[in-house]
Structure formats: structure tokens, C-alpha cells
XYZ file of C-alpha atoms in Angstrom:
721
model
C 52.395 70.898 110.967
C 52.601 68.756 108.139
C 50.465 69.211 104.906
C 49.789 67.348 101.869
C 51.136 68.731 98.369
C 48.652 68.930 95.777
C 49.117 65.796 93.778
C 46.154 66.244 91.415
C 47.190 68.773 88.897
C 49.148 66.008 86.920
C 50.922 62.468 87.801
C 53.922 63.081 89.801
C 57.255 62.492 87.678
C 58.696 60.310 90.536
C 55.711 57.942 90.323
C 56.057 57.279 86.481
C 59.694 56.613 87.225
C 58.795 53.981 89.844
C 56.135 52.421 87.513
C 59.059 52.277 84.931
C 61.314 50.630 87.398
C 58.692 47.908 88.260
C 57.829 47.362 84.595
C 61.293 47.288 83.141
C 63.579 46.328 86.069
C 61.114 44.360 88.262
C 61.988 46.652 91.057
C 59.271 47.701 93.659
C 59.829 49.848 96.729
C 57.390 50.073 99.866
C 58.547 53.583 100.664
C 60.539 56.363 99.290
C 63.419 55.573 101.868
C 63.726 52.180 100.501
C 64.037 53.623 97.029
C 66.710 56.010 97.997
C 68.678 53.454 99.860
C 68.786 51.359 96.507
C 69.814 54.405 94.855
C 72.744 54.998 96.923
C 74.052 51.364 97.442
C 73.674 50.004 93.947
C 74.977 52.892 92.186
C 75.488 50.956 88.840
C 71.850 50.006 88.776
C 70.396 53.435 89.790
C 72.487 55.371 87.203
C 71.804 52.977 84.451
C 68.306 53.434 85.150
C 68.443 57.067 84.677
C 70.423 56.643 81.604
C 67.723 54.361 80.417
C 64.653 56.057 81.546
C 65.629 59.504 80.095
C 66.873 57.786 76.869
C 70.213 59.186 76.836
C 71.757 58.300 73.511
C 75.053 57.545 72.345
C 76.895 56.284 69.237
C 79.053 54.060 71.067
C 78.304 51.882 74.147
C 79.674 52.504 77.606
C 81.628 49.660 79.119
C 80.861 50.204 82.709
C 78.629 52.566 84.737
C 80.996 53.263 87.658
C 84.305 52.066 86.269
C 86.284 53.658 89.111
C 84.662 54.468 92.351
C 86.997 56.844 94.113
C 86.538 60.371 95.500
C 87.849 62.513 93.917
C 88.373 60.855 90.608
C 85.289 58.794 89.827
C 85.165 57.513 86.301
C 81.594 57.195 84.844
C 80.327 55.587 81.492
C 83.601 55.082 79.829
C 83.088 54.553 76.066
C 80.050 56.677 75.913
C 79.585 59.727 73.838
C 77.052 62.437 74.598
C 76.433 66.268 74.192
C 74.226 68.345 76.322
C 73.198 70.602 73.346
C 71.957 67.487 71.361
C 69.722 66.235 74.316
C 67.994 69.702 74.430
C 67.543 69.913 70.668
C 66.007 66.532 70.473
C 62.787 68.409 71.414
C 62.653 70.641 68.427
C 60.226 68.628 66.251
C 57.776 67.737 68.845
C 57.609 70.817 70.903
C 57.256 73.026 67.907
C 54.582 70.650 66.544
C 52.596 70.979 69.658
C 52.751 74.838 69.462
C 55.075 75.454 72.549
C 58.083 77.843 72.251
C 61.399 76.930 73.784
C 62.019 80.459 75.577
C 59.914 83.273 76.760
C 61.527 86.125 78.317
C 60.732 89.675 79.533
C 62.730 92.393 81.067
C 62.062 95.359 83.316
C 61.143 97.600 80.403
C 58.366 95.140 79.240
C 60.379 94.076 76.160
C 58.864 90.600 75.613
C 60.495 87.803 73.427
C 59.643 84.455 72.521
C 62.102 82.142 70.978
C 60.700 79.204 69.149
C 62.464 75.819 69.083
C 63.212 75.698 65.524
C 64.816 79.402 65.949
C 66.831 78.043 69.170
C 68.288 75.500 66.938
C 68.947 77.623 64.078
C 70.388 80.541 65.919
C 72.656 78.117 68.076
C 73.877 76.512 64.840
C 74.650 79.694 63.207
C 76.715 80.976 66.190
C 78.547 77.638 66.456
C 79.619 77.641 62.747
C 80.790 81.146 63.384
C 82.812 80.054 66.335
C 84.141 77.296 64.508
C 85.192 79.908 61.674
C 87.049 81.653 64.282
C 89.271 78.923 64.988
C 87.398 77.706 68.287
C 88.076 73.861 68.802
C 87.113 71.427 71.272
C 88.408 72.368 74.729
C 88.840 76.008 74.092
C 87.090 78.247 76.556
C 84.545 80.829 75.584
C 83.581 83.269 78.010
C 80.366 85.391 78.328
C 79.251 88.607 79.815
C 75.634 88.372 79.448
C 72.325 88.666 81.474
C 69.581 86.218 81.959
C 68.208 86.346 78.357
C 67.325 84.120 75.385
C 70.621 85.077 73.552
C 72.677 83.732 76.624
C 70.896 80.236 76.343
C 71.581 80.367 72.542
C 75.329 81.295 73.023
C 75.690 78.542 75.568
C 74.319 75.656 73.269
C 76.336 76.909 70.411
C 79.661 77.063 72.382
C 79.051 73.443 74.003
C 77.658 71.934 70.826
C 81.381 72.242 69.168
C 82.858 70.966 72.219
C 84.090 74.497 73.534
C 83.798 75.164 77.298
C 81.303 77.672 78.418
C 81.835 80.145 81.227
C 79.479 83.058 82.069
C 79.744 85.984 84.322
C 76.597 88.279 85.167
C 76.964 91.982 83.869
C 76.224 93.154 87.446
C 79.795 92.178 88.374
C 82.458 94.714 87.987
C 85.899 94.328 85.977
C 88.009 92.987 88.958
C 85.525 90.284 89.671
C 85.108 89.124 86.213
C 88.738 89.161 85.691
C 89.482 87.262 88.817
C 87.497 84.424 87.145
C 88.236 84.817 83.604
C 92.116 85.343 83.677
C 92.325 81.564 85.242
C 90.554 80.198 82.475
C 92.212 81.988 79.491
C 89.262 82.316 77.069
C 89.632 82.553 73.323
C 86.238 84.308 72.592
C 84.260 86.842 74.671
C 80.595 87.191 74.187
C 79.386 90.388 75.859
C 76.649 92.894 76.069
C 76.680 96.783 75.946
C 74.718 96.954 79.107
C 71.961 95.926 81.458
C 68.782 97.321 82.863
C 68.349 96.695 86.752
C 66.239 98.438 89.216
C 64.543 100.741 86.494
C 68.001 102.151 85.730
C 70.357 101.447 82.426
C 74.065 100.414 83.286
C 76.415 100.688 80.668
C 78.911 97.864 80.266
C 80.973 99.156 77.173
C 83.784 100.175 79.475
C 83.889 97.109 81.134
C 83.998 95.020 77.964
C 86.928 97.237 76.912
C 88.759 96.638 80.132
C 88.060 92.818 79.679
C 89.726 92.685 76.252
C 92.545 94.595 77.199
C 93.279 92.544 80.222
C 92.605 89.083 78.501
C 95.394 88.728 75.791
C 94.034 85.045 74.877
C 90.786 86.534 73.513
C 90.934 86.557 69.921
C 87.510 87.470 68.979
C 84.680 89.519 70.632
C 80.869 89.337 69.872
C 78.569 92.062 71.066
C 74.868 91.725 72.149
C 73.297 95.239 71.953
C 71.207 94.848 74.725
C 70.588 98.335 75.776
C 70.696 99.845 72.184
C 67.428 99.649 70.535
C 67.634 102.027 67.663
C 69.636 101.316 64.690
C 71.902 104.308 65.283
C 72.508 103.290 68.838
C 73.322 99.947 67.990
C 75.783 101.107 65.528
C 77.338 103.222 68.060
C 77.655 100.485 70.555
C 79.320 98.370 68.004
C 81.716 101.122 66.884
C 82.758 101.512 70.647
C 83.447 97.900 71.097
C 85.158 97.448 67.804
C 86.550 95.219 66.494
C 83.702 92.911 67.062
C 81.064 90.968 65.556
C 77.229 91.749 66.060
C 75.645 88.833 67.791
C 72.401 89.477 66.297
C 73.906 89.498 62.954
C 75.865 86.416 63.507
C 72.911 84.270 64.746
C 70.380 85.657 61.859
C 72.232 83.448 59.410
C 69.882 80.977 57.698
C 71.502 78.778 55.035
C 72.012 75.037 54.159
C 75.210 74.903 56.171
C 73.155 75.962 59.348
C 70.375 73.641 58.468
C 72.613 70.714 58.216
C 74.654 71.338 61.363
C 74.617 68.775 64.149
C 76.232 68.846 67.730
C 79.556 66.929 67.984
C 79.511 63.656 69.907
C 81.803 64.021 72.869
C 83.443 61.816 75.496
C 81.032 61.429 78.686
C 83.596 63.353 80.710
C 84.016 66.194 77.987
C 84.399 69.539 79.832
C 81.032 71.347 79.405
C 81.303 74.520 81.740
C 83.298 76.389 84.295
C 81.524 77.756 87.228
C 82.932 79.694 90.230
C 82.355 78.964 94.174
C 81.623 82.056 96.272
C 84.998 81.908 97.949
C 85.550 84.540 100.809
C 89.377 84.588 100.361
C 91.771 84.076 97.233
C 90.498 83.792 93.940
C 87.345 82.086 93.166
C 87.509 78.444 92.430
C 87.145 77.630 88.854
C 84.942 74.288 88.679
C 84.842 72.264 85.735
C 81.882 69.812 85.150
C 81.437 67.276 82.383
C 78.667 66.932 79.746
C 77.621 63.460 80.870
C 77.620 64.048 84.503
C 75.483 67.136 84.472
C 73.149 65.588 81.607
C 72.402 62.862 83.929
C 72.077 64.609 87.247
C 70.142 67.671 85.957
C 67.610 65.306 84.221
C 67.185 63.265 87.360
C 67.130 66.450 89.628
C 64.680 68.355 87.147
C 62.321 65.632 86.530
C 62.288 63.085 89.404
C 62.538 65.448 92.287
C 61.572 69.080 90.944
C 58.862 67.641 88.978
C 59.526 69.658 85.927
C 57.431 68.144 83.130
C 57.972 68.224 79.316
C 55.615 71.047 77.669
C 54.218 68.838 74.870
C 53.580 65.515 77.123
C 49.824 65.333 77.967
C 50.737 64.835 81.686
C 52.351 68.153 81.925
C 50.683 69.705 78.811
C 51.949 73.556 78.533
C 54.574 73.315 81.275
C 56.306 76.638 81.814
C 59.307 76.847 83.984
C 60.563 79.673 85.948
C 63.452 79.968 88.361
C 64.416 83.570 88.815
C 68.331 83.809 88.695
C 71.059 85.813 87.458
C 73.631 84.165 85.184
C 76.164 84.271 88.056
C 74.140 81.809 90.117
C 74.023 77.999 89.392
C 70.064 78.244 89.203
C 70.753 79.804 85.706
C 72.089 76.543 84.731
C 69.291 74.876 86.295
C 66.862 76.885 84.391
C 68.501 76.278 81.305
C 68.208 72.618 81.857
C 64.625 72.742 81.601
C 65.351 72.460 77.787
C 66.737 69.037 78.377
C 63.176 67.806 79.100
C 61.741 69.712 76.422
C 60.036 72.419 78.831
C 59.305 75.890 77.857
C 61.729 78.162 79.873
C 60.234 81.543 81.152
C 63.084 84.004 82.061
C 63.013 87.404 83.757
C 65.921 90.005 83.615
C 65.848 92.770 86.063
C 65.312 93.408 89.813
C 62.461 91.175 91.407
C 61.852 93.841 93.986
C 61.352 96.921 91.861
C 63.771 99.777 92.368
C 65.493 101.083 95.500
C 63.077 104.229 95.261
C 59.898 102.451 94.449
C 60.279 98.911 95.991
C 57.692 96.343 94.401
C 57.682 92.738 95.486
C 54.707 91.770 93.277
C 56.903 92.258 90.091
C 57.773 88.452 89.593
C 54.370 87.357 90.601
C 52.451 89.682 88.113
C 55.048 88.553 85.424
C 54.281 84.934 86.350
C 50.541 85.510 86.109
C 50.777 87.354 82.916
C 52.737 84.393 81.196
C 51.028 81.323 82.881
C 53.974 80.070 84.757
C 53.438 76.549 86.117
C 56.746 76.134 88.155
C 57.926 79.372 89.992
C 61.192 79.261 91.647
C 63.316 81.922 93.474
C 65.573 82.463 96.218
C 64.440 81.745 99.982
C 65.220 85.637 100.298
C 62.542 86.495 97.769
C 59.808 84.870 99.678
C 60.944 86.264 103.026
C 60.807 89.707 101.280
C 57.349 89.285 99.850
C 56.253 88.233 103.523
C 57.880 91.349 104.923
C 56.095 93.670 102.343
C 52.889 92.124 102.797
C 52.399 91.038 99.435
C 48.776 90.035 98.587
C 48.943 87.482 95.710
C 45.438 87.555 94.812
C 45.899 91.119 93.588
C 48.850 90.151 91.324
C 46.759 88.545 88.612
C 45.828 85.072 87.739
C 48.210 82.692 89.454
C 46.070 79.716 89.343
C 48.621 77.913 87.068
C 51.281 77.851 89.352
C 51.490 74.259 90.835
C 55.086 74.321 92.339
C 56.907 77.060 94.440
C 60.638 76.363 94.167
C 63.264 77.672 96.797
C 67.036 77.503 97.378
C 70.100 79.583 98.141
C 69.521 79.959 101.856
C 67.126 77.978 104.230
C 63.536 78.847 103.913
C 62.101 79.940 107.188
C 58.890 78.140 108.457
C 57.047 81.675 108.329
C 57.850 82.240 104.934
C 56.604 78.909 103.881
C 53.393 79.446 105.727
C 52.932 82.668 104.399
C 53.172 81.411 100.637
C 50.999 78.352 101.518
C 48.175 80.518 102.864
C 48.538 82.881 99.786
C 47.922 80.122 97.325
C 44.917 78.888 99.380
C 43.523 82.481 98.921
C 44.508 82.287 95.075
C 42.529 79.139 94.606
C 39.610 80.073 96.579
C 39.430 83.138 94.256
C 39.529 80.884 91.315
C 37.129 78.754 92.868
C 34.736 81.713 93.339
C 35.454 82.765 89.801
C 34.691 79.182 88.144
C 31.535 78.849 90.077
C 30.237 82.098 88.431
C 31.668 81.495 85.047
C 30.834 78.293 82.904
C 34.011 78.622 80.786
C 37.479 79.785 80.840
C 38.097 82.491 77.801
C 42.021 82.197 77.811
C 43.474 80.705 74.574
C 45.185 77.278 75.535
C 48.398 78.635 73.800
C 48.889 81.166 76.943
C 49.349 78.393 79.576
C 47.572 75.612 81.351
C 44.081 76.082 82.348
C 43.070 76.341 86.160
C 42.640 72.915 87.719
C 38.789 72.459 88.637
C 38.415 72.830 92.288
C 36.979 69.193 92.695
C 40.382 67.853 91.394
C 42.769 70.079 93.219
C 43.774 68.108 96.221
C 45.942 69.666 98.867
C 48.155 72.862 99.388
C 50.711 74.305 96.900
C 53.707 72.020 96.859
C 57.132 73.667 97.977
C 59.981 72.184 96.406
C 62.707 73.269 98.673
C 66.144 72.153 97.583
C 69.708 72.500 98.763
C 72.933 71.696 96.834
C 75.544 73.972 95.351
C 77.420 75.214 92.417
C 80.170 72.721 93.519
C 78.435 69.913 91.686
C 75.674 71.819 90.032
C 72.950 69.651 91.675
C 70.831 69.119 94.802
C 71.840 66.900 97.635
C 68.522 67.428 99.565
C 65.120 68.555 97.926
C 61.630 67.726 97.328
C 59.262 64.898 96.245
C 55.669 65.669 95.466
C 54.539 62.212 96.903
C 55.813 63.006 100.293
C 54.247 64.996 103.163
C 55.722 68.551 103.426
C 56.458 70.240 106.897
C 57.088 73.994 106.827
C 60.820 75.060 107.121
C 61.949 71.456 106.087
C 63.114 69.784 102.817
C 61.226 66.647 102.187
C 64.272 64.020 101.628
C 67.536 63.268 100.505
C 67.677 63.043 96.792
C 68.028 59.820 94.689
C 71.616 58.899 94.097
C 72.995 61.217 96.826
C 74.400 59.263 99.575
C 74.043 62.232 102.118
C 74.365 61.669 105.850
C 75.109 63.895 108.780
C 78.324 63.159 110.634
C 79.393 63.887 114.164
C 83.148 65.039 114.837
C 84.031 61.597 114.930
C 82.635 60.675 111.443
C 79.834 58.759 112.695
C 76.313 59.231 110.985
C 73.621 60.675 113.242
C 70.042 61.023 112.951
C 67.852 63.793 114.569
C 70.823 65.662 115.440
C 72.985 68.351 113.730
C 76.039 67.277 111.865
C 78.261 68.054 108.922
C 76.740 67.238 105.649
C 78.769 64.707 103.795
C 78.154 62.464 100.700
C 79.764 59.130 101.109
C 79.363 57.981 97.383
C 80.252 59.616 94.025
C 77.802 61.568 91.840
C 78.308 61.887 88.298
C 78.286 65.835 88.259
C 80.885 66.066 90.957
C 83.902 68.277 89.557
C 86.125 66.790 87.071
C 88.766 69.180 88.282
C 89.567 72.995 89.095
C 91.262 74.830 86.334
C 95.135 75.176 87.010
C 94.782 73.052 90.252
C 98.222 71.170 90.369
C 97.572 67.560 91.755
C 93.953 68.396 92.668
C 95.125 70.012 95.941
C 92.361 72.800 95.974
C 89.883 70.175 95.058
C 90.943 67.948 97.894
C 91.142 70.793 100.272
C 87.693 72.237 99.215
C 85.812 68.877 99.717
C 87.787 65.803 100.880
C 90.270 66.898 103.559
C 88.182 66.307 106.853
C 87.659 62.707 107.152
C 90.242 60.023 106.296
C 90.178 58.491 102.914
C 88.280 55.135 102.958
C 86.341 56.077 106.102
C 82.779 55.714 105.472
C 82.997 54.899 101.869
C 81.143 51.433 101.506
C 77.786 51.424 100.150
C 75.223 51.088 102.793
C 77.734 51.767 105.264
C 81.381 50.871 106.455
C 84.748 51.604 105.268
C 86.840 50.586 102.076
C 90.534 51.045 101.775
C 92.158 54.430 101.553
C 92.281 53.981 97.780
C 88.621 54.576 97.593
C 89.343 58.294 98.834
C 87.508 60.275 101.184
C 83.924 61.386 101.311
C 82.709 64.825 100.395
C 82.406 67.271 103.031
C 80.060 70.035 101.786
C 80.375 72.701 104.461
C 76.854 72.751 105.674
C 75.199 71.745 108.904
C 72.498 69.210 108.253
C 69.927 67.714 110.585
C 68.036 64.647 109.168
C 64.926 63.768 111.040
C 63.575 60.318 111.730
C 60.858 60.536 108.676
C 63.792 61.715 106.409
C 62.928 65.237 106.015
C 65.975 67.630 106.409
C 66.896 70.981 107.637
C 69.909 72.847 106.643
C 71.251 75.086 109.475
C 73.711 77.235 107.543
C 77.402 76.801 106.686
C 79.517 74.731 109.171
C 82.409 77.005 109.224
C 80.164 79.987 110.431
C 78.877 77.825 113.321
C 77.779 79.346 116.793
C 79.328 77.504 119.573
C 77.945 78.603 122.755
C 78.662 77.083 126.045
C 79.452 73.591 124.396
C 76.095 73.871 122.367
C 76.753 74.414 118.863
C 74.177 75.302 115.912
C 73.968 76.946 112.470
C 72.629 80.482 112.301
C 69.437 80.073 110.465
C 67.364 79.264 113.242
C 68.713 82.423 115.035
C 67.635 84.504 111.794
C 64.234 82.934 111.747
C 63.568 83.998 115.163
C 64.716 87.655 114.869
C 63.481 88.318 111.267
C 60.040 87.265 112.437
C 59.820 90.481 114.198
C 58.268 93.068 111.766
C 60.811 95.802 112.542
C 63.608 93.592 111.388
C 64.459 93.417 107.565
C 67.811 91.469 107.753
C 70.143 90.364 110.319
C 73.618 88.665 110.810
C 75.245 86.887 113.874
C 78.869 85.772 114.305
C 80.328 84.081 117.313
C 83.767 85.101 118.136
C 84.784 82.280 120.141
C 88.326 81.331 119.286
C 91.433 79.412 120.696
C 89.650 79.047 124.205
C 88.609 82.669 124.479
C 85.143 83.165 125.970
C 82.496 83.720 123.288
C 81.368 87.002 122.146
C 78.377 86.781 119.860
C 77.085 90.181 118.394
C 74.035 90.391 116.324
C 73.892 93.091 113.528
C 70.180 93.998 112.394
C 68.932 95.887 109.391
C 65.514 97.637 110.607
C 62.672 99.083 108.746
C 62.819 102.793 107.578
C 62.247 105.010 110.613
C 62.776 102.462 113.159
C 65.280 102.750 115.789
C 67.097 100.196 117.835
C 66.280 101.062 121.384
C 66.171 99.075 124.734
C 62.417 97.928 124.209
C 63.232 96.478 120.796
C 66.630 94.986 122.004
C 64.618 93.285 124.586
C 61.920 92.002 122.379
C 65.008 90.576 119.928
C 66.602 88.991 123.091
C 63.146 87.621 124.021
C 62.788 86.130 120.593
C 65.826 84.175 120.591
C 65.357 83.108 124.139
C 61.883 81.941 123.455
C 62.810 80.261 119.954
C 66.002 78.876 120.688
C 67.571 78.939 124.164
C 68.918 81.565 126.645
C 72.346 80.287 125.544
C 71.879 81.779 122.225
C 70.955 85.317 123.374
C 73.516 87.656 121.786
C 75.957 89.727 123.779
C 75.425 92.947 122.068
C 72.910 94.113 119.140
C 73.748 96.720 116.813
C 71.897 98.556 114.033
C 73.525 98.654 110.593
C 72.645 99.828 107.445
C 73.367 96.656 105.306
C 74.126 93.094 105.913
C 77.410 91.991 103.494
C 76.229 89.635 101.028
C 77.933 87.717 98.214
C 76.925 88.277 94.690
C 74.740 85.215 94.979
C 72.892 86.601 98.043
C 74.756 84.735 100.779
C 75.460 86.336 104.037
C 79.161 87.047 104.469
C 79.312 85.639 108.189
C 82.694 83.939 107.958
C 84.579 86.984 106.686
C 83.166 89.222 109.189
C 83.931 86.719 111.875
C 87.519 86.640 110.676
C 87.636 90.567 110.517
C 86.316 90.871 114.165
C 88.857 88.505 115.332
C 91.640 90.783 114.140
C 92.462 89.561 110.371
C 92.960 92.431 107.800
C 90.044 93.134 105.567
C 92.142 92.233 102.365
C 92.930 88.684 103.841
C 89.428 87.687 104.620
C 87.140 88.927 101.863
C 86.998 89.498 98.099
C 85.177 92.869 97.752
C 84.672 91.770 93.812
C 82.664 88.913 94.871
C 80.220 91.064 96.875
C 76.906 92.427 96.143
C 77.279 95.331 98.421
C 81.120 96.171 99.119
C 80.399 99.740 100.220
C 78.735 98.519 103.656
C 82.342 97.032 104.733
C 83.365 100.251 105.980
C 81.258 100.178 109.072
C 82.352 96.834 110.047
C 85.794 97.608 109.508
C 85.467 100.735 112.016
C 83.592 98.459 114.421
C 86.567 96.048 114.495
C 88.979 98.561 114.926
C 86.827 100.013 117.956
C 87.045 96.623 119.328
């Protein structure tokens, strides 16, 4: 059932952009679909409007918008000079004058940190000068092994401000996984931490830091952040253990005339910004390089126009506080950081959002958000599913009335999870209404966050900003829009500038059918290249080898010559509904094909995980080279629940009722865990290959997994078959 998202709290950013288009460009559109079609057919006009609307600055003019329309290899804004750090630090004076911090952070131990905009600028400048003194030059790679804390944002801004290239690995990754990434990029500096706290346990990482240093001969300098050590003696012991190294806190404490005078370099539009890594299942992770200008444009358009993240000191979104739970190993850390580009206060949580293994607590993030007055609350889809399963009552988690947006990505959000959250926020708002009726004023200090919207102004339901994109281009193809109706379980629209279609096997666009997600036109944030990729062969093989070059490349439909290159094939199953809303059905390379009818896996998960006994599930279809399909279903059950014939019957009936008898599994097995990547994705394809007889070492990278210990069961199962 469609619902109307709340539009009254502040004017949607997309509406302000459309008013600007009408005023400055004389362009008006009678529907979002018309606006989207303009944005993907007149690429020059759309991306120039993004440049102008967000006041992207350059000391030199660009000679074209899209000078070379080819995939891969598009050339954007030649002649322009930018720096992402410059864009973020433009907000220092006005945001600070309005009394808003740049970053607010808290960890599992309750350590609370606030970083003002001037301190963010000063610390980044101090570290930038330190790196420059170590001989770091534009184009050099700087690696970080840091958690989701303010120091990581400072380090990022420092690195990119001098034209060096940033790459971060999360400290929950072990030595081999980190080295698989960093050996490929040959960093000259390593910025690391002594350890992290997760699940209410301290995890020392000094041993890993020593191993990284020994295995990375290109590293000339190490900086250590004493994240665990709090007392002076403990800090000194950590520094001694990591010696020779500089103390990050001491470096960023510098405050002198040179620091005050420092300015980020102007860099070419396509100067490398960062290196991120795909969660590949075989071989080394792909080191993907994105550029300053492309990320700047795409992150601003996505964050403001679609995600509706506002500027904290803009009266329209006064006091905006933006939180998206993430580790530094997920692209959503980059998206969280991009809140700074719009002058937004970023709110970080470092730790386990579900408490500990011994004492699970799925209210942790909600209480954190209530305490800090978060206005935009984002998390992975699995987080909301876990809250639903745990029976979380948000009215008991503190005052969540400031929350106006719920963001989700990482995997498809189920209709049940979205309905749960919508109903929870109806109850939250009802409780606020009741409180306001019995209380003439609000005692909270305005500096603690936005005030609750009076009930007469509140409008419809909480707005869900469901998005889908990826690390590959650091953006979203499919996403949300506050001015559109929302249907639980769906994303509202294809994003502006993203020429996304669903294609059948012949490369023909389809509507209301499941097809391959393709993007037929370039986007500025598509990869510049992969590190070490000779002749772009890995890049082409990853995204551009399915459909012939030139096919489907003409704006608005049709073909160009082969010189225009291929279309981007993302590897997801997509269904575009007639109203423009979309559903992602999972990875197209882990597809179920039963008796000629194909589907992704997410629908089956929605059916079986709706049963209260089921905590997690995974299905694989072993149809291969003409063999008869064999489709086992693996389920993780609640503690104390045993998979018996009655439960098997209910699971089969759930699939039969929700999908089709064709998709009833051939067998169901109870397992302790579902294998997942470090970013939380189910490892369907590797397990499928394992069960088809391929050796474990050929199909899966244990170091890219969150729970490699669970593989022993699947190896034994495969051997028994």
C-alpha cells in the first residue's frame, strides 16, 4: 500500500532545485519522470546545472561538460580544477557562526567527542603539513587502518587536500585481508590505530600494524592513533610498541601561522581522490580509483537532491544531524563523510549496533540517535530486519521525534521491515503529540537538535530513503525522493543523471519485468581506472563485457557506433514498475532459475525470514550446464528452535504462498551461520560454486568474510554431496 511521506518538516531539496531550474534555466517539468528523462538525455545541461546549483568553484573554466562520451573512458569537465576538501571546508565560518559542530561521535564505551568546524580545518591542515614534510606528493597513496571516528575524517581531508590518494581499511579486517588491498596500491604512509572496541570487547591491533609495516616496503612513515589507550602511560606504551611512528594526536594538535595559512591544492577535475575495493569473491579485491570532481558532483546531487540531507545552518534544515551507521570498510562511510560537503553535522557511532553476542541489544543505535537529536538516520537493511525480529519498541528508546528520514541500503529492504519502521514512527509521533498536548513548551536547548514538529504540521508517515548503488561508482542508481509516494519494499525512482534500465537477455529494455540492471550513459563518478589494470581489462570485464559496444548507448534510446563503448552492467536484477518505482532482486550472478522461470533471491528471503523462528537464510540454485536444478535452503533459527518436519512444512508453505510452487526448495538445512562478506552481503555465489564441486580456495576469499569460521560446515556438506 502506498503511503505519503512527511513533507512538512522542511521544504524538500528536490523542490528547491526544480524552482532554481525554472528560475535560472527556464526549465519546468510536469513530473519526476520528465525531469529524470531530461537528466539522462541532455547530460551536458543536467551536470552543468549540478555544478552551478551547488556552486562548485574552480580557478580555471572548463572547456566542456562531457568532452568524450564513451564507456569506459568518459572525459568530464576538462580544464576545471577542484578539491573535495575545499568544498567541505567552505562551510567552516558560517556553520561555526551558527553554533553547529562538524562532527559528533560516540563509541560503545560512551566516549563522546565533538569536533568544531574550525578544529576540523585546523587539524586537517596540521596533518597535511606533516605529510608534506614527510615527502608525500600529489598522487602518492596514503593508507589508513582506522575505525569510524572523527580522526578518520580529519585524516581523509588532510590526505586529499595535498593531492595524495586516500585508502582506508576497517580495523575489523585481519592482516591478510588488509594486505590483499594495500599491497596493490603501494602506500607511502600508514595511519593506523592501536585497537578498537566492538561488542563490548577491546581488540588490540598493534600486532596487525607491525605485520602491515613489515609487509609493505613502500611505507616510509607511520602515524598511530591511540584509540584504546586512554591514560598517558598506556598511550606511551602503545607508541613504543609501534615505534618508529608519530602520534596522530600530537601532530594534529599543531596550531601556528603555517597551519592557519594552509589551503588545499587546486587539482584537475579527474585527479585521483581515493581507492575503494570491491567485495570480490575470487582473486584479489579490485582497487577502484575515483576522482575528486566526479565524486564531488555525484555525492552532492545524491546527498541533497535524493537523500534530502540539508545544510545544518540553512534555516530550511536548521540543526540537521546526519547519521548513517557504517564501518570505514563500507562505501557508506564515504557517503557519511560527504555530509560535510553540504555543511551538515555528521553524527558517528563506532561499535556494534546490536550490542554484544552475550547481551544483544538492538536499541543501541536508536538510543544514540535519540540522545543526539539525529534528523537523518541511516543503516543497512539488515539492521532494520534485526530490530523487527528483536521486537524493538522505539517509543522506549528516548525522544526520536527529530528523526525525519530513515535511510537504508546494502541489501533489499523487505516490505515487513519497512512496515515495522513506519508503524514504530507513527507510535513515536503519537507519543510526542500526547506529550505536547500536556506541555506548553519544550525544555530542550536548541543547540541539542531540532525541535519536534508540531502535530498539526507533521503530514504523512516517516519517509524511507531506500537506495541501491555501490562501491563501484560511489553513488546510487536507484533511490528516494521525498516528493514521490512510497510503497513498502520498493525504491521510489531512478536517480537523476543515472540512465538506468532493466534489460532482457537480448539487451532490450523492459518495464514491469525483471532484467539486468544497466546504465546506458556515463556518470561522472564511474571509475577512472583500477590500480594495476593493464589496458583496463579488469575494468571492462567487471562492467562492460556483457553487451556489444555501442548497443543502447544513444541518449533516449538507440545505438551509437562501437567507438562509444558499452553500457555499464551492474550485476543486479532490477524491476522497474510502470510508476517508476523499483525493486532490486539480488545479484544477477546468484540467480534462481527454476523450470525456466528466473528470479533473484531477495523475494524468497522475504518469505522465509517473515517466520519468527528464522533469523537468517540463504538459498542457492545448482542448475548448471543442463543439469536438473537442485535448490537447497539454509536457515539460521532462533536459539532453542529445531528444524523439524512441521517447521519445514511452514517454510515450504511460505515460499509456495509468497512466490510459486516452482520455488519451493528441494531441501532445507539448519546451519549456525550464513556466510557473509565484511560489508554484510550473503555469499551466495561462492557457496553455489563450492556445491558445484569447485575447491574452496578457488571460489572464496576468507579474508573478505565477516565469519570465515562457518565455512567448515559448507565444505563438509559439499563433500557429502
